[in-house]
Amino acid sequence: MVELDRVRDELKISKKALQFAATGSQSITVSEGKKTDNKIIVVDSIYNDSIQYNDLTKVYYTIGTDTVNIALDIKNTAYFYVYNYKRYKHQKNFFKRLFTWDWKKIKGLEYELVNTNELFDVQDVRVVEI
């Protein structure tokens, strides 16, 4: 709950306008090895190393005399917010609105989806109000 409030404050969403908030954590750990066809990659030793893309994404690899092993560790937390908004129907400056007496507002819902791991791309999100 504390993290939901912290991210909501960063996005500048008011508590009053917030209708729905959700969070979910994902963790992916994949390990795969491949045996080479009698090719000597490293002579008489095993080579271990890792590549860290960011704090939440790390790749471990091990190169042996006849195998290559790779382990992938990815973590992410997604924050989803649905909130109300009020806007003027016609976007005019204050003086035009004053002279035309156009103060009509429209209401609607907006949503925001935030991932903690910047390697995650949001491709398709659909929010349906029933």
Coordinates of N, CA, C and O in Angstrom, one line a residue:
M1 N 0.8 -1.2 0.0 CA 0.0 0.0 0.0 C 0.9 1.3 0.0 O 0.5 2.2 -0.6
V2 N 2.0 1.2 0.7 CA 2.9 2.3 0.8 C 3.5 2.6 -0.6 O 3.5 3.8 -1.1
E3 N 3.8 1.6 -1.3 CA 4.4 1.8 -2.7 C 3.3 2.3 -3.6 O 3.6 3.1 -4.5
L4 N 2.1 1.8 -3.5 CA 1.0 2.3 -4.4 C 0.8 3.8 -4.1 O 0.7 4.6 -5.1
D5 N 0.9 4.3 -2.9 CA 0.7 5.7 -2.6 C 1.9 6.5 -3.1 O 1.8 7.6 -3.6
R6 N 3.1 5.9 -3.0 CA 4.3 6.6 -3.4 C 4.3 6.8 -5.0 O 4.6 7.9 -5.4
V7 N 3.9 5.8 -5.7 CA 3.9 5.9 -7.2 C 2.8 6.9 -7.6 O 2.9 7.6 -8.5
R8 N 1.6 6.8 -6.9 CA 0.5 7.7 -7.1 C 0.9 9.2 -7.0 O 0.6 10.0 -7.8
D9 N 1.7 9.4 -5.9 CA 2.2 10.8 -5.7 C 3.1 11.2 -6.8 O 3.1 12.4 -7.2
E10 N 4.0 10.3 -7.3 CA 4.9 10.6 -8.4 C 4.1 11.0 -9.7 O 4.5 11.8 -10.4
L11 N 3.0 10.3 -9.9 CA 2.2 10.5 -11.1 C 1.3 11.7 -10.9 O 0.6 12.1 -11.9
K12 N 1.2 12.3 -9.7 CA 0.4 13.4 -9.4 C -1.1 13.2 -9.6 O -1.8 14.0 -10.2
I13 N -1.5 12.0 -9.1 CA -3.0 11.6 -9.2 C -3.5 11.9 -7.8 O -3.0 11.4 -6.8
S14 N -4.6 12.7 -7.7 CA -5.1 13.0 -6.4 C -5.9 11.8 -5.8 O -6.4 10.9 -6.5
K15 N -5.9 11.7 -4.5 CA -6.6 10.6 -3.8 C -8.1 10.7 -4.1 O -8.8 9.7 -4.1
K16 N -8.6 11.9 -4.2 CA -10.0 12.1 -4.4 C -10.5 11.5 -5.8 O -11.5 11.0 -5.9
A17 N -9.6 11.7 -6.8 CA -10.0 11.3 -8.1 C -9.8 9.8 -8.4 O -10.3 9.3 -9.3
L18 N -8.9 9.2 -7.6 CA -8.6 7.8 -7.8 C -9.8 6.9 -7.5 O -10.5 7.0 -6.5
Q19 N -10.1 6.0 -8.5 CA -11.2 5.1 -8.3 C -10.7 3.7 -8.1 O -11.3 2.9 -7.4
F20 N -9.6 3.3 -8.7 CA -9.1 1.9 -8.6 C -7.6 1.9 -8.7 O -7.1 2.6 -9.5
A21 N -7.0 1.1 -7.9 CA -5.5 0.9 -8.0 C -5.2 -0.5 -7.8 O -5.8 -1.2 -7.0
A22 N -4.2 -1.0 -8.6 CA -3.9 -2.4 -8.5 C -2.4 -2.5 -8.7 O -1.7 -1.7 -9.4
T23 N -1.8 -3.6 -8.2 CA -0.4 -3.8 -8.4 C -0.2 -5.3 -8.6 O -1.0 -6.1 -8.1
G24 N 0.9 -5.7 -9.3 CA 1.2 -7.1 -9.5 C 2.7 -7.2 -9.7 O 3.3 -6.3 -10.3
S25 N 3.3 -8.3 -9.3 CA 4.7 -8.5 -9.4 C 4.9 -9.7 -10.3 O 4.2 -10.7 -10.3
Q26 N 5.9 -9.5 -11.2 CA 6.3 -10.6 -12.1 C 7.8 -10.9 -11.8 O 8.6 -10.0 -11.6
S27 N 8.1 -12.2 -11.9 CA 9.5 -12.6 -11.8 C 9.7 -13.8 -12.8 O 8.9 -14.7 -12.8
I28 N 10.7 -13.7 -13.6 CA 11.0 -14.7 -14.6 C 12.4 -15.2 -14.3 O 13.3 -14.4 -14.3
T29 N 12.5 -16.5 -14.2 CA 13.9 -17.1 -14.0 C 13.9 -18.2 -15.0 O 13.2 -19.2 -15.0
V30 N 14.8 -18.1 -16.0 CA 15.0 -19.1 -17.1 C 16.4 -19.6 -17.1 O 17.3 -18.8 -17.0
S31 N 16.6 -20.8 -17.1 CA 17.9 -21.4 -17.2 C 17.9 -22.4 -18.3 O 17.1 -23.3 -18.4
E32 N 18.9 -22.3 -19.2 CA 19.0 -23.2 -20.4 C 20.4 -23.5 -20.7 O 21.3 -22.6 -20.5
G33 N 20.7 -24.7 -21.1 CA 22.1 -25.1 -21.4 C 22.1 -25.7 -22.8 O 21.1 -26.3 -23.3
K34 N 23.2 -25.6 -23.5 CA 23.4 -26.3 -24.8 C 24.7 -26.9 -24.8 O 25.7 -26.3 -24.5
K35 N 24.7 -28.2 -25.3 CA 26.0 -28.9 -25.4 C 26.5 -28.6 -26.8 O 25.8 -28.7 -27.8
T36 N 27.8 -28.3 -26.9 CA 28.4 -28.0 -28.2 C 28.9 -29.4 -28.8 O 29.0 -30.4 -28.1
D37 N 29.1 -29.3 -30.1 CA 29.5 -30.5 -30.8 C 31.0 -30.8 -30.7 O 31.8 -30.5 -31.7
N38 N 31.5 -31.2 -29.5 CA 32.9 -31.6 -29.3 C 33.9 -30.4 -29.6 O 35.0 -30.6 -30.1
K39 N 33.4 -29.2 -29.5 CA 34.3 -28.1 -29.7 C 34.8 -27.6 -28.4 O 34.0 -27.4 -27.4
I40 N 36.0 -27.3 -28.3 CA 36.6 -26.9 -27.0 C 36.4 -25.3 -27.0 O 37.0 -24.6 -27.8
I41 N 35.6 -24.9 -26.0 CA 35.4 -23.4 -25.9 C 36.4 -22.8 -24.9 O 37.1 -21.9 -25.2
V42 N 36.5 -23.4 -23.7 CA 37.5 -23.0 -22.7 C 38.3 -24.2 -22.3 O 37.8 -25.3 -22.0
V43 N 39.6 -24.1 -22.3 CA 40.5 -25.2 -22.1 C 40.7 -25.4 -20.6 O 41.1 -24.4 -19.9
D44 N 40.4 -26.5 -20.0 CA 40.6 -27.0 -18.6 C 40.1 -26.0 -17.6 O 40.6 -25.9 -16.5
S45 N 39.0 -25.3 -17.8 CA 38.4 -24.5 -16.8 C 36.9 -24.2 -17.2 O 36.5 -24.4 -18.3
I46 N 36.3 -23.6 -16.2 CA 34.9 -23.2 -16.4 C 34.8 -21.7 -16.2 O 35.3 -21.2 -15.2
Y47 N 34.2 -21.0 -17.1 CA 34.2 -19.5 -17.0 C 32.7 -19.1 -16.6 O 31.8 -19.4 -17.3
N48 N 32.6 -18.4 -15.5 CA 31.3 -17.9 -15.0 C 31.4 -16.4 -15.0 O 32.3 -15.8 -14.6
D49 N 30.3 -15.8 -15.5 CA 30.2 -14.3 -15.4 C 28.7 -13.9 -15.5 O 27.8 -14.8 -15.7
S50 N 28.4 -12.7 -15.4 CA 27.0 -12.2 -15.5 C 27.0 -10.8 -16.1 O 28.0 -10.1 -16.0
I51 N 25.9 -10.5 -16.7 CA 25.7 -9.1 -17.2 C 24.4 -8.6 -16.5 O 23.4 -9.2 -16.5
Q52 N 24.6 -7.4 -16.0 CA 23.4 -6.8 -15.3 C 23.0 -5.5 -16.1 O 23.7 -4.6 -16.2
Y53 N 21.8 -5.6 -16.7 CA 21.2 -4.5 -17.5 C 20.8 -3.4 -16.6 O 21.0 -2.2 -16.8
N54 N 20.1 -3.8 -15.5 CA 19.7 -2.8 -14.5 C 19.5 -3.6 -13.2 O 19.8 -4.8 -13.1
D55 N 19.0 -3.0 -12.1 CA 18.8 -3.6 -10.8 C 17.9 -4.8 -10.9 O 17.9 -5.7 -10.0
L56 N 17.0 -4.8 -11.8 CA 15.9 -5.9 -11.9 C 16.1 -6.9 -13.0 O 15.4 -7.8 -13.2
T57 N 17.2 -6.8 -13.8 CA 17.4 -7.7 -14.9 C 18.9 -8.1 -14.9 O 19.8 -7.3 -14.9
K58 N 19.1 -9.4 -14.9 CA 20.5 -9.9 -14.8 C 20.5 -11.2 -15.6 O 19.6 -12.0 -15.6
V59 N 21.7 -11.4 -16.4 CA 21.9 -12.6 -17.2 C 23.2 -13.2 -16.6 O 24.2 -12.6 -16.5
Y60 N 23.1 -14.5 -16.3 CA 24.2 -15.3 -15.8 C 24.6 -16.3 -16.9 O 23.7 -16.9 -17.5
Y61 N 25.9 -16.4 -17.2 CA 26.3 -17.4 -18.2 C 27.5 -18.2 -17.7 O 28.4 -17.6 -16.9
T62 N 27.6 -19.4 -18.0 CA 28.7 -20.3 -17.7 C 29.2 -21.0 -19.0 O 28.4 -21.6 -19.7
I63 N 30.5 -20.9 -19.2 CA 31.0 -21.5 -20.4 C 32.0 -22.6 -19.9 O 33.0 -22.3 -19.2
G64 N 31.7 -23.9 -20.2 CA 32.5 -25.0 -19.8 C 33.3 -25.5 -21.0 O 33.3 -24.9 -22.1
T65 N 33.9 -26.7 -20.9 CA 34.7 -27.3 -21.9 C 33.8 -27.7 -23.1 O 34.3 -27.6 -24.3
D66 N 32.6 -28.1 -22.9 CA 31.8 -28.6 -24.0 C 30.3 -28.1 -23.8 O 29.4 -28.6 -24.5
T67 N 30.0 -27.2 -22.9 CA 28.6 -26.7 -22.7 C 28.6 -25.2 -22.5 O 29.6 -24.6 -22.1
V68 N 27.5 -24.6 -22.8 CA 27.2 -23.2 -22.5 C 25.9 -23.2 -21.8 O 24.9 -23.7 -22.3
N69 N 25.8 -22.6 -20.6 CA 24.6 -22.5 -19.8 C 24.3 -21.0 -19.6 O 25.2 -20.2 -19.3
I70 N 23.0 -20.6 -19.8 CA 22.6 -19.3 -19.6 C 21.4 -19.2 -18.7 O 20.5 -20.1 -18.8
A71 N 21.4 -18.3 -17.7 CA 20.3 -18.1 -16.8 C 19.8 -16.7 -16.9 O 20.7 -15.8 -16.8
L72 N 18.6 -16.5 -17.0 CA 18.0 -15.1 -17.1 C 17.1 -14.8 -15.9 O 16.3 -15.7 -15.6
D73 N 17.3 -13.7 -15.2 CA 16.5 -13.4 -14.1 C 16.0 -12.0 -14.3 O 16.7 -11.0 -14.3
I74 N 14.6 -11.9 -14.4 CA 14.0 -10.6 -14.6 C 12.9 -10.4 -13.6 O 12.1 -11.3 -13.3
K75 N 12.8 -9.2 -13.0 CA 11.8 -8.9 -12.0 C 11.1 -7.6 -12.4 O 11.7 -6.7 -13.0
N76 N 9.8 -7.5 -12.1 CA 9.1 -6.3 -12.5 C 7.9 -6.2 -11.5 O 7.3 -7.2 -11.1
T77 N 7.5 -5.0 -11.2 CA 6.3 -4.7 -10.5 C 5.5 -3.7 -11.3 O 6.0 -2.7 -11.7
A78 N 4.2 -4.0 -11.6 CA 3.4 -3.1 -12.4 C 2.4 -2.5 -11.4 O 1.8 -3.1 -10.6
Y79 N 2.2 -1.2 -11.6 CA 1.2 -0.4 -10.9 C 0.2 0.1 -11.9 O 0.5 0.7 -12.9
F80 N -1.1 -0.1 -11.6 CA -2.2 0.3 -12.5 C -3.2 1.2 -11.7 O -3.7 0.8 -10.7
Y81 N -3.5 2.4 -12.3 CA -4.4 3.3 -11.7 C -5.5 3.7 -12.6 O -5.2 4.0 -13.8
V82 N -6.7 3.8 -12.1 CA -7.8 4.3 -12.9 C -8.4 5.5 -12.1 O -8.6 5.3 -10.9
Y83 N -8.5 6.6 -12.7 CA -8.9 7.8 -12.0 C -9.8 8.7 -12.9 O -9.8 8.6 -14.1
N84 N -10.6 9.6 -12.2 CA -11.5 10.5 -12.9 C -10.8 11.7 -13.3 O -9.8 12.1 -12.7
Y85 N -11.3 12.4 -14.3 CA -10.8 13.7 -14.7 C -12.0 14.6 -15.1 O -13.1 14.1 -15.5
K86 N -11.8 15.9 -15.0 CA -12.8 16.9 -15.5 C -12.0 17.9 -16.3 O -10.9 18.4 -15.9
R87 N -12.5 18.1 -17.5 CA -11.8 19.1 -18.4 C -12.9 19.9 -19.1 O -14.1 19.5 -19.2
Y88 N -12.5 21.1 -19.6 CA -13.4 21.9 -20.4 C -13.6 21.3 -21.7 O -12.7 20.7 -22.3
K89 N -14.9 21.3 -22.2 CA -15.2 20.7 -23.4 C -14.4 21.3 -24.6 O -13.9 20.6 -25.4
H90 N -14.4 22.6 -24.7 CA -13.6 23.3 -25.7 C -12.4 23.9 -25.0 O -12.5 24.7 -24.1
Q91 N -11.2 23.5 -25.5 CA -10.0 24.0 -24.9 C -9.7 25.4 -25.4 O -9.2 25.6 -26.6
K92 N -10.0 26.4 -24.6 CA -9.8 27.8 -24.9 C -9.1 28.4 -23.8 O -9.0 27.9 -22.7
N93 N -8.5 29.6 -24.0 CA -7.9 30.3 -22.9 C -9.0 31.0 -22.1 O -10.2 31.0 -22.5
F94 N -8.6 31.5 -21.0 CA -9.6 32.1 -20.0 C -10.4 33.2 -20.6 O -11.6 33.3 -20.5
F95 N -9.8 34.1 -21.4 CA -10.5 35.3 -21.9 C -11.5 34.9 -23.0 O -12.6 35.4 -23.0
K96 N -11.1 33.9 -23.9 CA -12.1 33.5 -24.9 C -13.3 32.8 -24.2 O -14.4 33.0 -24.6
R97 N -13.0 32.0 -23.2 CA -14.1 31.4 -22.4 C -15.0 32.4 -21.7 O -16.2 32.2 -21.7
L98 N -14.4 33.4 -21.2 CA -15.1 34.5 -20.5 C -16.1 35.2 -21.5 O -17.2 35.5 -21.2
F99 N -15.6 35.6 -22.7 CA -16.4 36.3 -23.6 C -17.5 35.5 -24.3 O -18.5 36.0 -24.6
T100 N -17.2 34.2 -24.5 CA -18.2 33.3 -25.1 C -19.1 32.6 -24.1 O -20.0 31.9 -24.4
W101 N -18.7 32.8 -22.8 CA -19.4 32.2 -21.7 C -19.5 30.7 -21.9 O -20.6 30.0 -21.7
D102 N -18.4 30.1 -22.2 CA -18.3 28.6 -22.5 C -17.6 28.0 -21.3 O -16.4 27.9 -21.2
W103 N -18.4 27.5 -20.3 CA -17.8 26.8 -19.1 C -18.2 25.4 -19.0 O -18.1 24.8 -17.9
K104 N -18.6 24.8 -20.1 CA -19.0 23.4 -20.1 C -17.8 22.4 -19.9 O -16.8 22.5 -20.5
K105 N -18.0 21.5 -18.9 CA -17.0 20.5 -18.6 C -17.5 19.1 -18.9 O -18.7 18.9 -18.9
I106 N -16.5 18.3 -19.2 CA -16.8 16.9 -19.5 C -16.1 16.0 -18.5 O -15.0 16.4 -18.0
K107 N -16.6 14.9 -18.1 CA -16.0 14.0 -17.2 C -15.6 12.7 -17.9 O -16.3 12.3 -18.8
G108 N -14.6 12.1 -17.4 CA -14.2 10.8 -18.0 C -13.2 10.1 -17.1 O -13.0 10.5 -16.0
L109 N -12.8 8.9 -17.5 CA -11.9 8.1 -16.8 C -10.5 8.0 -17.6 O -10.5 8.0 -18.8
E110 N -9.5 8.1 -16.9 CA -8.1 7.8 -17.4 C -7.5 6.8 -16.7 O -7.8 6.5 -15.5
Y111 N -6.5 6.1 -17.3 CA -5.7 5.1 -16.5 C -4.2 5.3 -16.8 O -3.8 5.9 -17.8
E112 N -3.4 4.8 -15.9 CA -2.0 4.9 -16.0 C -1.4 3.6 -15.6 O -1.8 3.0 -14.5
L113 N -0.5 3.0 -16.4 CA 0.2 1.8 -16.1 C 1.7 2.0 -16.0 O 2.2 2.6 -16.9
V114 N 2.3 1.7 -14.9 CA 3.7 2.0 -14.6 C 4.4 0.7 -14.3 O 4.0 -0.1 -13.4
N115 N 5.5 0.4 -15.0 CA 6.4 -0.7 -14.7 C 7.7 -0.2 -14.1 O 8.2 0.8 -14.5
T116 N 8.1 -1.0 -13.1 CA 9.4 -0.6 -12.4 C 10.6 -0.9 -13.2 O 11.6 -0.3 -13.1
N117 N 10.5 -1.9 -14.1 CA 11.6 -2.3 -14.9 C 11.4 -1.6 -16.3 O 10.4 -1.9 -17.0
E118 N 12.4 -0.8 -16.7 CA 12.2 0.0 -17.9 C 12.4 -0.8 -19.1 O 12.1 -0.3 -20.2
L119 N 12.8 -2.1 -19.0 CA 12.9 -2.9 -20.2 C 11.5 -3.5 -20.6 O 11.4 -4.0 -21.8
F120 N 10.5 -3.4 -19.8 CA 9.2 -3.8 -20.1 C 8.5 -2.7 -20.9 O 8.4 -1.6 -20.5
D121 N 7.9 -3.1 -22.1 CA 7.2 -2.2 -22.9 C 5.7 -2.6 -22.8 O 5.4 -3.7 -23.0
V122 N 4.8 -1.6 -22.6 CA 3.4 -1.9 -22.6 C 2.9 -1.7 -24.0 O 3.0 -0.7 -24.6
Q123 N 2.4 -2.8 -24.5 CA 2.0 -2.8 -25.9 C 0.5 -2.6 -26.1 O 0.1 -1.9 -27.0
D124 N -0.3 -3.3 -25.3 CA -1.7 -3.2 -25.4 C -2.4 -3.3 -24.1 O -2.2 -4.3 -23.4
V125 N -3.1 -2.3 -23.7 CA -3.9 -2.3 -22.4 C -5.3 -1.8 -22.8 O -5.5 -0.8 -23.4
R126 N -6.2 -2.6 -22.4 CA -7.6 -2.2 -22.6 C -8.4 -2.2 -21.3 O -8.3 -3.1 -20.5
V127 N -9.0 -1.1 -21.1 CA -9.9 -0.9 -19.9 C -11.3 -0.7 -20.3 O -11.6 0.2 -21.1
V128 N -12.2 -1.6 -19.8 CA -13.6 -1.5 -20.2 C -14.4 -1.3 -19.0 O -14.3 -2.0 -18.0
E129 N -15.2 -0.2 -19.1 CA -16.1 0.1 -18.0 C -17.5 -0.5 -18.3 O -18.1 -0.2 -19.4
I130 N -18.0 -1.3 -17.4 CA -19.3 -2.0 -17.7 C -20.4 -1.3 -16.8 O -20.2 -1.1 -15.6

